[in-house]
Coordinates of C-alpha atoms in Angstrom, one line a residue:
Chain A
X1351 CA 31.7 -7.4 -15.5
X1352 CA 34.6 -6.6 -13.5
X1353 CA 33.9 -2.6 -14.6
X1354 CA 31.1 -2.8 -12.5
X1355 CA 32.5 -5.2 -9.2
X1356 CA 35.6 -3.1 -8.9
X1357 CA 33.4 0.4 -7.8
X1358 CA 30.9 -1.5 -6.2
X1359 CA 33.1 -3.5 -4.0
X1360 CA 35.3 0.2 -3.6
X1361 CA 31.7 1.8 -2.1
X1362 CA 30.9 -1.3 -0.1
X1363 CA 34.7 -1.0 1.1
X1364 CA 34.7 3.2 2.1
X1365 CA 31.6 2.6 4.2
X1366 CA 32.8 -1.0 5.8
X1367 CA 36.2 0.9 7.0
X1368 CA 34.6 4.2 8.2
X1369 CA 31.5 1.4 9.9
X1370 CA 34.7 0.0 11.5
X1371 CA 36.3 3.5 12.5
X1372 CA 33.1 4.2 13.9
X1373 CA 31.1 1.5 14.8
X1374 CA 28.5 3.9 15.0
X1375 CA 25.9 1.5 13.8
X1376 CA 27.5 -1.9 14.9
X1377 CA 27.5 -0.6 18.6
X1378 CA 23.7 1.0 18.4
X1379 CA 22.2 -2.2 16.9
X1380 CA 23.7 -4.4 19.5
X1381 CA 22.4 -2.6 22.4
X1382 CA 19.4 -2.6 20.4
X1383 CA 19.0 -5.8 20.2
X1384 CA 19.6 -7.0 23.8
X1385 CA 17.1 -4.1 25.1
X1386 CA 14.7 -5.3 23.4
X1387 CA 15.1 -9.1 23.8
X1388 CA 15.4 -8.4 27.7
X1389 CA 11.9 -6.3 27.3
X1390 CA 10.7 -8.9 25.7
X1391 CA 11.7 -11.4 28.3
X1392 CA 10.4 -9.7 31.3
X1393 CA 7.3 -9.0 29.3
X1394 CA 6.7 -13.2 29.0
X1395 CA 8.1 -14.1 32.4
X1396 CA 7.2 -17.6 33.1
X1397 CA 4.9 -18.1 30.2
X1398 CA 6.1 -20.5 27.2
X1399 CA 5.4 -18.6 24.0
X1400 CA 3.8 -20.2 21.4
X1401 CA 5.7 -20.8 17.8
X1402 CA 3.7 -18.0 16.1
X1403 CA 4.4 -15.5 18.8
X1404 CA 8.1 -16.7 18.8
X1405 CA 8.5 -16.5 15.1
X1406 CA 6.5 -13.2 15.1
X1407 CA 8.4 -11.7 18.2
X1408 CA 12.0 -12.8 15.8
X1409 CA 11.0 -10.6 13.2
X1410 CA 9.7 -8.0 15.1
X1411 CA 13.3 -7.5 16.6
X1412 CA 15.2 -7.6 13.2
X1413 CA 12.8 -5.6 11.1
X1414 CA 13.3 -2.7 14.0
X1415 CA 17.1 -3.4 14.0
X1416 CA 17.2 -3.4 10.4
X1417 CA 14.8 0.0 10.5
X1418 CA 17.4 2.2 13.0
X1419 CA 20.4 0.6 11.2
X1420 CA 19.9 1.3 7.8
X1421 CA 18.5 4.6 7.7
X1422 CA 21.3 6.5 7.7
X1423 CA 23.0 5.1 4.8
X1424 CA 22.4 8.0 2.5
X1425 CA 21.8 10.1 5.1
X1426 CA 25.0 10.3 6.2
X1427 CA 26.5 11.1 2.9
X1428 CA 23.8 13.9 2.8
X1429 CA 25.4 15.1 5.8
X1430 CA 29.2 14.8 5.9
X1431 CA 28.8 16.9 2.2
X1432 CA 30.1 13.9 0.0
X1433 CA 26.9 13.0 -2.3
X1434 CA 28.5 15.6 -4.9
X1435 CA 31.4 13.7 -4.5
X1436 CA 30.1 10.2 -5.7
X1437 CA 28.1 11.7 -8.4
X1438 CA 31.7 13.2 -10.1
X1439 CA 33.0 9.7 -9.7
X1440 CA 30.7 6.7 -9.8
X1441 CA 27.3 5.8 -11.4
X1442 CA 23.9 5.5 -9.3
X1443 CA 23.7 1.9 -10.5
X1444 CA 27.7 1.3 -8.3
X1445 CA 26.3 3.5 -5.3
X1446 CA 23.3 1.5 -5.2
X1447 CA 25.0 -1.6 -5.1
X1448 CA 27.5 -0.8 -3.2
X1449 CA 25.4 0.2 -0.2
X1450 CA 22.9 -2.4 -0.8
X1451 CA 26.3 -4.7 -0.6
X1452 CA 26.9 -3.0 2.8
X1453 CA 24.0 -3.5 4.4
X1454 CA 23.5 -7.1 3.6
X1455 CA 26.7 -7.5 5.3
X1456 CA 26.2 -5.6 8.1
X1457 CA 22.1 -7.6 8.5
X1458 CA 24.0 -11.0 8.4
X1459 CA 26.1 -9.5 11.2
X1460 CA 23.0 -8.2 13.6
X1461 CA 20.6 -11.0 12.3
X1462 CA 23.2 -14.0 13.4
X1463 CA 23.6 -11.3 17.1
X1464 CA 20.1 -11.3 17.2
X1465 CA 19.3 -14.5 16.7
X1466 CA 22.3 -16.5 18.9
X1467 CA 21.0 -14.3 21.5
X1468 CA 17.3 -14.9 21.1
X1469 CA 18.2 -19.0 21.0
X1470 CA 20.0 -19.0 24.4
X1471 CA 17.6 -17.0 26.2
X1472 CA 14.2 -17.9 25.0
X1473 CA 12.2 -20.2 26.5
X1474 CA 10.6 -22.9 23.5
X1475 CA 12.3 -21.7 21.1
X1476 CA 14.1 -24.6 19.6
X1477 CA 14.4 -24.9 15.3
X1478 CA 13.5 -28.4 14.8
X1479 CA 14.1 -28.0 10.9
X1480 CA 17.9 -25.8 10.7
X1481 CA 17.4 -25.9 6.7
X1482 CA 14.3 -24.3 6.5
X1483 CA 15.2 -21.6 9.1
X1484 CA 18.7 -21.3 7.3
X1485 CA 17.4 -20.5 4.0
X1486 CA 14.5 -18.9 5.8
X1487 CA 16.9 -15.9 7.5
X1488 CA 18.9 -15.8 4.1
X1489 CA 16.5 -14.4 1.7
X1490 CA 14.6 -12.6 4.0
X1491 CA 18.0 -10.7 5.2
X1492 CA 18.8 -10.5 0.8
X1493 CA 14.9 -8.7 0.7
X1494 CA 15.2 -6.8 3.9
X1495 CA 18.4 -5.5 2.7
X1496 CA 17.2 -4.6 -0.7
X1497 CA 13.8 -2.5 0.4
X1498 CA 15.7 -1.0 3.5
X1499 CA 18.1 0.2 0.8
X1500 CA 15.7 1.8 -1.8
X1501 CA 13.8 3.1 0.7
X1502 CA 17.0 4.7 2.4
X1503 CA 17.7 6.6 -0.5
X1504 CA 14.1 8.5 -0.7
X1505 CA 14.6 9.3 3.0
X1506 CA 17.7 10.6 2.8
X1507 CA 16.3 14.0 0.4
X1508 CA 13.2 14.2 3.4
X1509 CA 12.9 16.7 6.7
X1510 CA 12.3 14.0 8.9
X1511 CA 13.9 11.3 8.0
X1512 CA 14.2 8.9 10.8
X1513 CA 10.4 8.7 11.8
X1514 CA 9.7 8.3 8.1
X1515 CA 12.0 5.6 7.5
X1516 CA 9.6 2.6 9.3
X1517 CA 6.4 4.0 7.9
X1518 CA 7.2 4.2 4.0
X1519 CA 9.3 0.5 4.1
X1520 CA 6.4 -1.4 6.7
X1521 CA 4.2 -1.4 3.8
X1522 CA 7.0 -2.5 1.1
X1523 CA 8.1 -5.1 3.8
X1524 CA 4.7 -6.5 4.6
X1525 CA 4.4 -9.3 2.2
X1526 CA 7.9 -10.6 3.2
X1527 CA 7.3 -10.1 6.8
X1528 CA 4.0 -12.2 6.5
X1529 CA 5.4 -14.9 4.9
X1530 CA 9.1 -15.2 6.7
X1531 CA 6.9 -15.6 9.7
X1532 CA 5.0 -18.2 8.4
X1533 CA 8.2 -19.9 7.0
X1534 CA 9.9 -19.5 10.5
X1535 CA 6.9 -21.1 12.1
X1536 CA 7.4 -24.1 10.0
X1537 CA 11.0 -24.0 10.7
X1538 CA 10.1 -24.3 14.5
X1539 CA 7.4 -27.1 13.9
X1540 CA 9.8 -29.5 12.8
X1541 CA 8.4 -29.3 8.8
X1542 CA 9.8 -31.5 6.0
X1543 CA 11.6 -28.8 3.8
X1544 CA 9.5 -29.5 1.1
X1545 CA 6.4 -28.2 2.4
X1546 CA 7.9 -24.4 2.9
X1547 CA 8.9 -24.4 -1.1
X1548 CA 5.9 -22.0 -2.3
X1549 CA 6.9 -19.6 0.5
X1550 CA 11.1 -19.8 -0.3
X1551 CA 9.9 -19.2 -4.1
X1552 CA 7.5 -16.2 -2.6
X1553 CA 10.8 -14.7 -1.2
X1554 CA 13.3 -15.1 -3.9
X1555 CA 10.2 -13.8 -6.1
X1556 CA 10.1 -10.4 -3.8
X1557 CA 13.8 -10.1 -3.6
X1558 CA 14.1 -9.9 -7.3
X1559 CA 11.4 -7.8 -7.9
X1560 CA 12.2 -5.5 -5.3
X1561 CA 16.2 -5.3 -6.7
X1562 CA 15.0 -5.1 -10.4
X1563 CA 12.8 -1.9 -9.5
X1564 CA 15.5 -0.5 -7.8
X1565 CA 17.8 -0.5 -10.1
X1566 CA 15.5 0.7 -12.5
X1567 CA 14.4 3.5 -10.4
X1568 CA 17.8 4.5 -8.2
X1569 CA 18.6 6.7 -11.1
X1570 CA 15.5 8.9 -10.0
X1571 CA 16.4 9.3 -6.4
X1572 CA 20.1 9.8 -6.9
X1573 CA 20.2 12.6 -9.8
X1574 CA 19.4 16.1 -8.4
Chain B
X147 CA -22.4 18.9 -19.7
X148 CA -24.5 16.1 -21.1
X149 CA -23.0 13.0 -19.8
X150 CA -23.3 14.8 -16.2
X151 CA -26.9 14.8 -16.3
X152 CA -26.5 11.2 -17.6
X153 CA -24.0 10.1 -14.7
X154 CA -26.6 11.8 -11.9
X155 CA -29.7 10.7 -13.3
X156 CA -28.2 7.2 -14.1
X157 CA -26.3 6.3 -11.1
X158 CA -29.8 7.7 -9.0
X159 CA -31.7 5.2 -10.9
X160 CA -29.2 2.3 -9.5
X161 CA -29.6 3.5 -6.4
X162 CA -32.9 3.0 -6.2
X163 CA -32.9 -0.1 -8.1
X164 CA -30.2 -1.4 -5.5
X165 CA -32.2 -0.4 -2.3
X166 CA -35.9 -1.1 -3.4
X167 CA -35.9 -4.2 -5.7
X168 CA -37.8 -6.9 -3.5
X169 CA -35.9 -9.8 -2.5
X170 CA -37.6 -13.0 -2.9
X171 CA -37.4 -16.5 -2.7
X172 CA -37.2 -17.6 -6.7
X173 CA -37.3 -14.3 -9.1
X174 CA -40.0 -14.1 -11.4
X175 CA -40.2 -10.7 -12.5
X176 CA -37.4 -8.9 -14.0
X177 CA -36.8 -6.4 -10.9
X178 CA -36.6 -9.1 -8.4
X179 CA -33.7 -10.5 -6.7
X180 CA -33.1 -13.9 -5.2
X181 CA -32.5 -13.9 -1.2
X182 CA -29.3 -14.6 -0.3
X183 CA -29.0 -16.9 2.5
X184 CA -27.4 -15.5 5.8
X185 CA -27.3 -12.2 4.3
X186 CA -30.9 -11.2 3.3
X187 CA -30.9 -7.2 2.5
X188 CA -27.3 -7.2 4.1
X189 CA -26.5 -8.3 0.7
X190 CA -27.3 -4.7 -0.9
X191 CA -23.6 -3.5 0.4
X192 CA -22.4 -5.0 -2.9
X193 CA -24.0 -2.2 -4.6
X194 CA -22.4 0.1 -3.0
X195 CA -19.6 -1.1 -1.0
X196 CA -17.6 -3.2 -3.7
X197 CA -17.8 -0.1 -6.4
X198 CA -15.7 2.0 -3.3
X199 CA -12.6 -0.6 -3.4
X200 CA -13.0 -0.8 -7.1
X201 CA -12.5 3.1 -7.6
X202 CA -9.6 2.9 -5.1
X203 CA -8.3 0.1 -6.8
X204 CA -8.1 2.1 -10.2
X205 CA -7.2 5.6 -8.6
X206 CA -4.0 3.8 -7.4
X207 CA -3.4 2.5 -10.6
X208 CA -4.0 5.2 -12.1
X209 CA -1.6 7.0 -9.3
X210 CA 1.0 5.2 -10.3
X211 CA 0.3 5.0 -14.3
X212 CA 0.6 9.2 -13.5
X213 CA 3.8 8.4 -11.8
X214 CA 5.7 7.0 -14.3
X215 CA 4.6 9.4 -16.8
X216 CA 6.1 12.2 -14.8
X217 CA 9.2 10.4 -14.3
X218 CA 9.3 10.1 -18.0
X219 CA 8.9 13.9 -19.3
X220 CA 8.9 15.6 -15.9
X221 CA 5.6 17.8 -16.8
X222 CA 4.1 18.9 -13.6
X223 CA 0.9 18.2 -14.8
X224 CA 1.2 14.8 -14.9
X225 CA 2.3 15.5 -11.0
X226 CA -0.6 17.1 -10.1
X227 CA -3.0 14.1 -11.2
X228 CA -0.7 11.3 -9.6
X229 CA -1.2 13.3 -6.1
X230 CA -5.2 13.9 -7.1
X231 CA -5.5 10.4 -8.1
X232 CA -3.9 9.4 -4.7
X233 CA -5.9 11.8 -2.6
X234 CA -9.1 10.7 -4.5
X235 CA -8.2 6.8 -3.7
X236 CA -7.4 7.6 -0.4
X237 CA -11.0 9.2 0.4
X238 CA -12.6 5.8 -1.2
X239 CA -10.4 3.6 0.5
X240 CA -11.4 5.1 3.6
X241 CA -15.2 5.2 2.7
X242 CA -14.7 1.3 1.6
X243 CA -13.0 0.0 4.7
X244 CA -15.9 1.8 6.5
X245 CA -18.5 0.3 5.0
X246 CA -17.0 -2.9 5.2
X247 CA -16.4 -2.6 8.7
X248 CA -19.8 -1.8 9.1
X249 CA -21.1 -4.6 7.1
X250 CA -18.9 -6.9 9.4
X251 CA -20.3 -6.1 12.7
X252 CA -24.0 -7.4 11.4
X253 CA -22.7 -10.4 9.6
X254 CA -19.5 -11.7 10.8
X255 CA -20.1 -10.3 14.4
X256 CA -17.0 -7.6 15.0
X257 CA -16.0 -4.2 12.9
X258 CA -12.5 -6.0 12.4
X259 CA -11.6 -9.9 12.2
X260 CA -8.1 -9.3 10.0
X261 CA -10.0 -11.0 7.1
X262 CA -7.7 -10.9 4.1
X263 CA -9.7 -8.7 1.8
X264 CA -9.6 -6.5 5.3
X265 CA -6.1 -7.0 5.3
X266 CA -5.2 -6.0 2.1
X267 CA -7.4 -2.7 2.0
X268 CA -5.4 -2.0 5.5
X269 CA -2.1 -2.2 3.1
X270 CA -3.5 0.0 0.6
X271 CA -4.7 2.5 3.2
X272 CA -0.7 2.6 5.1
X273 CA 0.6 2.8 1.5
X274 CA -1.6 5.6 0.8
X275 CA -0.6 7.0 4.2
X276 CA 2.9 6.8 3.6
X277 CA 2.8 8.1 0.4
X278 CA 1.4 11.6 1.7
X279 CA 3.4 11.6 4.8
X280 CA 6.6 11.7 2.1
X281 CA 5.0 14.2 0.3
X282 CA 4.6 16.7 3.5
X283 CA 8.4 15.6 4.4
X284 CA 10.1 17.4 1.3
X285 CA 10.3 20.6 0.4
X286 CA 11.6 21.0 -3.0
X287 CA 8.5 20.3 -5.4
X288 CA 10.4 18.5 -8.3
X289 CA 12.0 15.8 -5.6
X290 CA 8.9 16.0 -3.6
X291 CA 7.4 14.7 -7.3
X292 CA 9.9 12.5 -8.1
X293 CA 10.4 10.9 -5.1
X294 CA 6.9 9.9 -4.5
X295 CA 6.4 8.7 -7.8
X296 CA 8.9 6.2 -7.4
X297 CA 7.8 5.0 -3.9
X298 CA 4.4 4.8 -5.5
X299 CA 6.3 2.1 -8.1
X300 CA 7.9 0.4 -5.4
X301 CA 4.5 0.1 -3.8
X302 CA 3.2 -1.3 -6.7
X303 CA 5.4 -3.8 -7.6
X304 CA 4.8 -5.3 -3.9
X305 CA 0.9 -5.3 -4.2
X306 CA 0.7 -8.7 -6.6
X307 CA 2.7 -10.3 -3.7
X308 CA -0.6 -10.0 -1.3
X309 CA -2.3 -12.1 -4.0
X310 CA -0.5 -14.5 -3.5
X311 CA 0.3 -14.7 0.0
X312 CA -3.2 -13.7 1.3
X313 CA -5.2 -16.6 0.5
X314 CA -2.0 -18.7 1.8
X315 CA -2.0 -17.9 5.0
X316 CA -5.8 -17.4 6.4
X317 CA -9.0 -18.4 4.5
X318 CA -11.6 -15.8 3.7
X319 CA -15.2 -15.0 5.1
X320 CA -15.4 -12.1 2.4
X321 CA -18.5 -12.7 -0.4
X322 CA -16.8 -13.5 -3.7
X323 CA -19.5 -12.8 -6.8
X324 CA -17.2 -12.0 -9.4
X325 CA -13.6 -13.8 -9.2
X326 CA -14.9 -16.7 -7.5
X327 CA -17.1 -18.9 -9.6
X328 CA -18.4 -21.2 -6.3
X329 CA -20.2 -17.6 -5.0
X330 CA -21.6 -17.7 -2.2
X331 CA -24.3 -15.0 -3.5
X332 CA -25.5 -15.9 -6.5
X333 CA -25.5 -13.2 -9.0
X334 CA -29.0 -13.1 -11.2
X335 CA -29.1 -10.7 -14.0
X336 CA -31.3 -8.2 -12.3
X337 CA -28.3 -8.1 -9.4
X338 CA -25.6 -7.9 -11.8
X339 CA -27.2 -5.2 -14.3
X340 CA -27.4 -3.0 -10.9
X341 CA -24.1 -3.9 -10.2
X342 CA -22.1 -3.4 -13.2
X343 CA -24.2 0.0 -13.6
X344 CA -23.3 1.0 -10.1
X345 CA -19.4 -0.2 -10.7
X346 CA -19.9 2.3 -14.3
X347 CA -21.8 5.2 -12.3
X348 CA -18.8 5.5 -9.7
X349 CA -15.9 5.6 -12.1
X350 CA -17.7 7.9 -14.0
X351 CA -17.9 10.7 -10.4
X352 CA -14.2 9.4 -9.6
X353 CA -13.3 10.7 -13.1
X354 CA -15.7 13.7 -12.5
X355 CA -14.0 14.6 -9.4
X356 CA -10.7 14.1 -10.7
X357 CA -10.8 16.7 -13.4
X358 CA -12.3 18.9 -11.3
X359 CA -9.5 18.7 -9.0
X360 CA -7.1 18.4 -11.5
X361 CA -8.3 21.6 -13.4
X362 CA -8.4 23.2 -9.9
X363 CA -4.7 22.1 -9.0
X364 CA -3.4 23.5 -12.4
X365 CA -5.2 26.9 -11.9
X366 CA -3.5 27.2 -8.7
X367 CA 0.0 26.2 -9.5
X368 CA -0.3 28.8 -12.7
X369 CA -1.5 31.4 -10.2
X370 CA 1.5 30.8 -7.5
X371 CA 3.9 31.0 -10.9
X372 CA 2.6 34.7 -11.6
X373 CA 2.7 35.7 -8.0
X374 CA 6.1 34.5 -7.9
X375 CA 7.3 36.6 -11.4
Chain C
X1477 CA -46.4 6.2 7.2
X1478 CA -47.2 2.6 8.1
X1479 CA -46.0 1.2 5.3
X1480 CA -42.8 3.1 5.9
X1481 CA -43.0 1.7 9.5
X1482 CA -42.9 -1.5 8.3
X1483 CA -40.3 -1.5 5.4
X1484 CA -37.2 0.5 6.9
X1485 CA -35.5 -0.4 4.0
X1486 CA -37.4 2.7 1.9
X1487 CA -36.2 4.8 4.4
X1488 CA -32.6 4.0 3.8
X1489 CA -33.7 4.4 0.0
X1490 CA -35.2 8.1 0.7
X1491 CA -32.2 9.1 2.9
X1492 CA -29.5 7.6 0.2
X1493 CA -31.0 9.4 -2.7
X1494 CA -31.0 12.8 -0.5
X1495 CA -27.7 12.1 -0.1
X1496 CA -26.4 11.4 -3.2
X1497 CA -28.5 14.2 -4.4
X1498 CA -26.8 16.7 -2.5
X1499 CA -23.6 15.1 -3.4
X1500 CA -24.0 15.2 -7.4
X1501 CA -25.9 19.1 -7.3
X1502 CA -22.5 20.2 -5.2
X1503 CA -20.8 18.6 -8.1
X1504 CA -22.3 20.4 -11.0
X1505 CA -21.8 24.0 -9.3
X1506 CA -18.5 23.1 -8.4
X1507 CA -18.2 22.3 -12.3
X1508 CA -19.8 25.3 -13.4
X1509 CA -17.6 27.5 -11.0
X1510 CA -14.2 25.9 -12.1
X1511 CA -15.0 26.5 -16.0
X1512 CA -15.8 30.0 -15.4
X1513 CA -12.9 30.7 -13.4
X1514 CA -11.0 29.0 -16.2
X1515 CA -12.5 31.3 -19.0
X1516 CA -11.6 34.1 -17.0
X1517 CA -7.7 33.3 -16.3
X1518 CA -7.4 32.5 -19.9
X1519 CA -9.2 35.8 -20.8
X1520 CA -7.3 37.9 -18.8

């Protein structure tokens, strides 16, 4: 076991310090996030939202956050010259990992941004049920993290990679997008936690699909 | 050459039978058809309509089943008919979601209502979509094969999801005969001969077209290998 | 003619078979055209 966490954790480490050096994504996403909430905010002036357009307009904000954060996480290696360099030392199954590792972390950073920010300025918007919303934002941030990062890789070998980065993961990310939204609209009703179970088990379901195919298939992607 | 003749002569026969067969109120002979309420001759689209999402259905599958072959050996054949079984399920997705649409402005009242048998063939199309728009993004033809074949995978493994979730979150308007045992069209024998021969008759041109295509897509690729020696 | 008038239905018959007609014929040449040019490559 600890043959495998010791790379992973050094790959997750290499692109948290040079994220830090940087903050080249940290920085974008921020601004991101607070255009788009103020867009949204002068868009819905004086009108109270309901819970489905809240919850929708939530995930909305983080699946585009999570779309121009996480697309250059091969493609940077591509360009700074140093995917030779991880093939001669590590295994596509520690590469994977370790950037999948790395941009959990840095979703739980720009979900919890997104989401302080969207509470204090949204009008309605008030989580009547905090464990359902909690476990809610979890393992749709665990499945976000793991499509955004398969779907990276394959990206990262294409001309245009930014514009195709959104179009080839909406797709993949439908299914967990349709029923976060429905989870988070629970959350904001006021639910008993009980009755979003089927939907928490439809997540944890995707997540470990999506990972297990991943890993299966990263080897494909990552040998040249 | 024979089974051709068969496939035309058979699958112009359904046709017929599909359009023409009198719809009445309780079937006495063996070429007529009960009246479905609310739907009357509207209810021919099964015929038709339903074969179109099945051959898209099984030109994805067979898409991906393609896929992972070439992953396995690497053989560009087995390239050349995952991207011709995409292309092919592409056309009949399109062809059923049209129809459908159709269909929906006489009975339900608008082309779109974000029904979830709509929904789902609107996945299948962006899947289908993205799946080409990768292929025109890479260059190099053994990525370009490789790559798609796995997103193809990944595609896959999300589609059961949409089973599940689908009839979760909005109830469906869409006609059930087959899945559904509580049908709102009742399938008679005389229906459900036509239908089954109808679901046979456009497998069988899918299949047709693929080879064709296929044969074509070798030829080339051979050809492009001399020019280039 | 009248009785065409009346059913509409036939007429969606007649124009579906022309259709599919036209469809299947293209087919077959398409078929034929493909197998020769195949016999040919491999010949050559």
């Amino acid at each position: 076991m600890r043959k495998y966490i010791i790379p992973i954790f050094a790959i997750f480490q290499k692109d948290f310090k040079s994220e830090l050096r940087t903050r080249y994504a940290l920085n974008a996403l921020a601004m991101f996030v607070v255009t788009t909430i103020s867009i949204i905010l002068f868009a819905i002036a004086n009108e109270t939202p309901s819970y489905e357009i809240l919850a929708g307009i939530l995930w909305i904000i983080i699946f585009f956050s999570a779309m121009s954060g996480m697309a250059r996480t091969f493609v940077s290696e591509e360009e700074k010259n140093t995917v030779m360099t991880l093939h001669t030392i590590t295994t596509p199954v520690t590469v994977y990992f370790g950037k999948f590792l790395f941009n959990l972390i840095l979703l739980i950073v720009i979900n919890s941004f997104s989401i302080i920010l969207y509470m204090l300025l949204m009008p309605n918007f008030e989580i009547k049920s905090p464990d359902i919303f909690i476990v809610t934002l979890a393992l749709g941030t665990f499945g976000l993290a793991s499509t955004s990062t398969i779907i990276a890789a394959i990206i990262a070998k294409s001309n245009t990679k930014g514009t195709l980065y959104p179009v080839l993961s909406f797709p993949i990310l439908l299914p967990l997008l349709l029923v976060v939204i429905k989870a988070t609209k629970l959350a904001l009703e006021g639910e008993i936690f009980s009755k979003a179970l089927p939907d928490f088990q439809v997540m944890l379901a995707y997540f470990v699909v999506i990972t297990a195919g991943s890993y299966l298939l990263f080897d494909y992607i990552w040998k040249d | 050459m024979v089974y051709k003749i068969i496939l035309g002569i058979g699958l112009t026969i359904t046709i017929i039978a599909g359009l023409s067969f009198p719809m009445v109120e309780i079937p006495r002979f063996w070429y007529e058809m009960p009246i479905v309420p609310g739907l009357e001759d509207k209810a021919r689209i099964i015929f038709f309509h339903v074969p179109t999402a099945w051959v898209s259905v099984i030109a994805f599958i067979s898409s991906l089943y393609f896929g992972i072959k070439y992953l396995r050996n690497s053989e560009y054949t087995n390239d050349i008919k995952s991207v011709t079984a995409a292309s092919l399920g592409f056309l009949f997705c399109i062809l059923a979601t049209i129809t459908g649409a159709i269909w929906a402005k006489f009975s339900w009242g608008t082309y779109w209502n974000w029904d979830p048998r709509q929904t789902s063939i609107f996945i299948l199309l962006l899947i289908y979509g993205a799946y080409f728009a990768l292929r025109s993004s890479i260059e190099n033809e053994e990525k370009k094969a490789t790559l798609s074949a796995v997103y193809s995978i990944i595609a896959g493994l999300t589609v059961p999801f949409f089973i599940f979730i689908m009839p979760r979150i909005v109830a469906s308007l869409h006609p059930d005969p087959i899945i559904n045992p509580q049908a709102k069209i009742h399938m008679n024998p005389t229906m459900l001969i036509i239908f089954l021969l109808s679901l046979i008759g456009f497998t069988g041109i899918y299949i047709w077209m693929f080879t064709l295509k296929v044969k074509f897509s070798i030829l080339n690729y051979s050809k492009k290998m001399k020019e280039q020696e | 003619m009248e009785f065409l008038q009346n059913n509409s239905l036939y007429i969606v018959l007649i124009i579906t078979i022309i259709c599919w007609l036209g469809i299947f014929i293209y087919l077959l040449n398409l078929d034929k055209k493909i197998k020769k040019l195949e016999k040919d490559i491999k010949n050559n």
